[in-house]
Coordinates of C-alpha atoms in Angstrom, one line a residue:
X17 CA 0.0 0.0 0.0
X18 CA 2.9 2.4 0.9
X19 CA 4.4 1.8 -2.6
X20 CA 1.1 2.6 -4.3
X21 CA 0.8 5.8 -2.3
X22 CA 4.4 6.7 -3.1
X23 CA 3.8 5.9 -6.8
X24 CA 0.6 8.1 -6.8
X25 CA 2.5 11.0 -5.2
X26 CA 5.3 10.7 -7.7
X27 CA 2.8 10.8 -10.5
X28 CA 1.1 13.9 -9.1
X29 CA 4.4 15.7 -8.6
X30 CA 5.6 14.7 -12.0
X31 CA 2.4 16.1 -13.6
X32 CA 2.9 19.3 -11.7
X33 CA 6.4 19.6 -13.0
X34 CA 5.1 19.6 -16.5
X35 CA 2.7 22.5 -16.0
X36 CA 3.8 25.5 -18.1
X37 CA 1.7 28.1 -16.3
X38 CA 2.8 29.2 -12.9
X39 CA 0.2 30.7 -10.6
X40 CA 1.1 34.3 -9.8
X41 CA 1.4 35.5 -6.3
X42 CA -0.9 38.2 -5.2
X43 CA 0.3 41.8 -5.8
X44 CA 2.1 43.2 -2.9
X45 CA -0.1 45.4 -0.7
X46 CA 0.9 49.0 -0.8
X47 CA 1.7 50.4 2.6
X48 CA 2.2 54.0 3.7
X49 CA 5.8 55.1 3.9
X50 CA 5.6 55.4 7.7
X51 CA 4.3 51.8 8.0
X52 CA 7.0 50.6 5.6
X53 CA 9.7 52.2 7.8
X54 CA 8.4 50.5 10.9
X55 CA 10.2 47.2 11.3
X56 CA 7.4 45.7 13.4
X57 CA 4.8 46.6 10.8
X58 CA 7.0 45.2 8.0
X59 CA 7.5 42.0 9.9
X60 CA 3.8 41.6 10.5
X61 CA 3.1 42.1 6.8
X62 CA 5.7 39.6 5.8
X63 CA 4.3 37.0 8.2
X64 CA 0.8 37.6 6.9
X65 CA 2.2 37.2 3.3
X66 CA 3.9 34.0 4.3
X67 CA 0.7 32.6 5.8
X68 CA -1.1 33.3 2.5
X69 CA 1.8 31.7 0.6
X70 CA 1.6 28.6 2.8
X71 CA -2.0 28.2 2.1
X72 CA -1.5 28.7 -1.7
X73 CA 1.4 26.2 -1.8
X74 CA -0.4 23.7 0.4
X75 CA -3.4 23.8 -1.9
X76 CA -1.2 23.3 -5.0
X77 CA 0.6 20.3 -3.5
X78 CA -2.4 18.7 -1.6
X79 CA -2.2 14.9 -1.8
X80 CA 1.6 14.9 -2.3
X81 CA 4.3 14.2 0.3
X82 CA 5.4 17.8 0.2
X83 CA 4.8 19.6 3.5
X84 CA 4.4 23.4 4.0
X85 CA 4.2 24.6 7.6
X86 CA 4.4 28.0 9.4
X87 CA 6.8 28.2 12.4
X88 CA 6.0 30.1 15.6
X89 CA 8.3 32.9 14.4
X90 CA 6.1 33.4 11.2
X91 CA 8.6 31.7 8.8
X92 CA 7.4 29.3 6.2
X93 CA 9.0 25.8 6.0
X94 CA 8.8 23.6 2.9
X95 CA 9.9 20.0 3.1
X96 CA 10.3 17.6 0.1
X97 CA 11.3 13.9 0.6
X98 CA 14.8 13.0 -0.7
X99 CA 13.3 10.4 -3.1
X100 CA 11.5 13.2 -5.0
X101 CA 14.4 15.6 -4.9
X102 CA 17.6 13.9 -6.1
X103 CA 18.7 10.6 -7.7
X104 CA 21.1 8.6 -5.4
X105 CA 24.6 10.0 -5.6
X106 CA 23.5 13.0 -7.7
X107 CA 22.9 16.7 -7.1
X108 CA 20.7 17.5 -10.1
X109 CA 17.2 18.7 -9.1
X110 CA 14.6 16.1 -10.1
X111 CA 11.3 17.3 -11.7
X112 CA 9.1 16.9 -8.6
X113 CA 11.5 19.1 -6.6
X114 CA 11.7 21.5 -9.5
X115 CA 7.9 21.8 -9.4
X116 CA 8.1 22.9 -5.8
X117 CA 11.0 25.3 -6.4
X118 CA 9.2 26.9 -9.4
X119 CA 6.2 27.7 -7.3
X120 CA 8.3 29.0 -4.4
X121 CA 10.4 31.2 -6.6
X122 CA 7.3 32.6 -8.4
X123 CA 5.7 33.4 -5.0
X124 CA 8.8 35.0 -3.6
X125 CA 10.1 37.1 -6.5
X126 CA 8.7 40.4 -5.2
X127 CA 8.9 39.6 -1.5
X128 CA 11.6 40.9 1.0
X129 CA 12.2 37.3 2.3
X130 CA 15.3 35.2 2.5
X131 CA 15.4 31.5 1.7
X132 CA 17.6 29.1 3.7
X133 CA 18.3 25.7 2.1
X134 CA 19.2 22.4 3.7
X135 CA 19.6 19.3 1.6
X136 CA 20.5 15.8 2.7
X137 CA 23.2 13.4 1.5
X138 CA 22.0 9.8 0.6
X139 CA 22.8 8.7 4.1
X140 CA 21.3 11.1 6.6
X141 CA 23.9 10.1 9.2
X142 CA 26.7 11.5 7.0
X143 CA 26.6 15.1 8.3
X144 CA 29.0 17.4 6.5
X145 CA 28.8 15.3 3.4
X146 CA 30.0 17.1 0.2
X147 CA 27.0 15.6 -1.6
X148 CA 24.6 17.5 0.8
X149 CA 26.5 20.8 0.1
X150 CA 26.4 20.1 -3.7
X151 CA 22.6 19.4 -3.5
X152 CA 21.9 22.6 -1.4
X153 CA 24.0 24.6 -3.9
X154 CA 22.1 23.0 -6.8
X155 CA 18.8 24.1 -5.2
X156 CA 20.2 27.6 -4.7
X157 CA 21.3 27.8 -8.3
X158 CA 17.9 26.6 -9.5
X159 CA 16.1 29.4 -7.5
X160 CA 18.5 32.0 -8.7
X161 CA 17.9 30.8 -12.3
X162 CA 14.2 31.4 -11.6
X163 CA 14.9 35.1 -10.9
X164 CA 15.6 35.2 -7.1
X165 CA 18.4 37.5 -6.1
X166 CA 21.4 35.3 -5.0
X167 CA 21.9 37.5 -1.9
X168 CA 18.5 36.2 -0.6
X169 CA 19.2 32.5 -1.1
X170 CA 21.4 30.9 1.6
X171 CA 23.0 27.5 2.0
X172 CA 24.4 27.5 5.5
X173 CA 25.4 24.3 7.3
X174 CA 22.0 23.3 8.7
X175 CA 20.9 20.2 10.5
X176 CA 20.7 17.5 7.9
X177 CA 17.5 15.5 7.7
X178 CA 16.2 13.0 5.1
X179 CA 14.3 15.9 3.5
X180 CA 15.1 18.9 1.3
X181 CA 14.1 21.8 3.5
X182 CA 13.5 25.4 2.5
X183 CA 13.0 28.0 5.2
X184 CA 11.4 31.2 4.0
X185 CA 11.8 34.1 6.5
X186 CA 12.2 37.8 7.0
X187 CA 14.7 37.1 9.8
X188 CA 18.5 37.0 9.6
X189 CA 18.6 33.2 9.6
X190 CA 17.4 30.0 11.1

């Protein structure tokens, strides 16, 4: 049964990867200059925008193993299982992960957020693996190729899990 569920999820992600039309994110809300200068107001707006983005992405990937969740600090976490992200021993982005990255990039193009990336090696116990670094850099390069400013996309040494993890935040880092 698990195999059938995994197979179905792969088919859904693969079909999403073939979509040529990306949904557009809502236009940024115009704020008064005084409100824009207020860091607390800016942070509240970014958190509200990330909550809306979480809902949009969750709806797009409903029924797949991709998880989107809001953290207590208002940041958005996206997690994609390794099997849908990279082939064993490789760092090239697979189509299911590309489908997620395409939607994340489209939704964050005009936002003031930063994106932190963590990618696993084939063996999650192999912390500090060069493969994990190559994979994180591959995800970073993919997002930059989709139009995100490289200064906004980070690949620090994060805790390695069996998932590709994106953390979208207005904060300085995870």
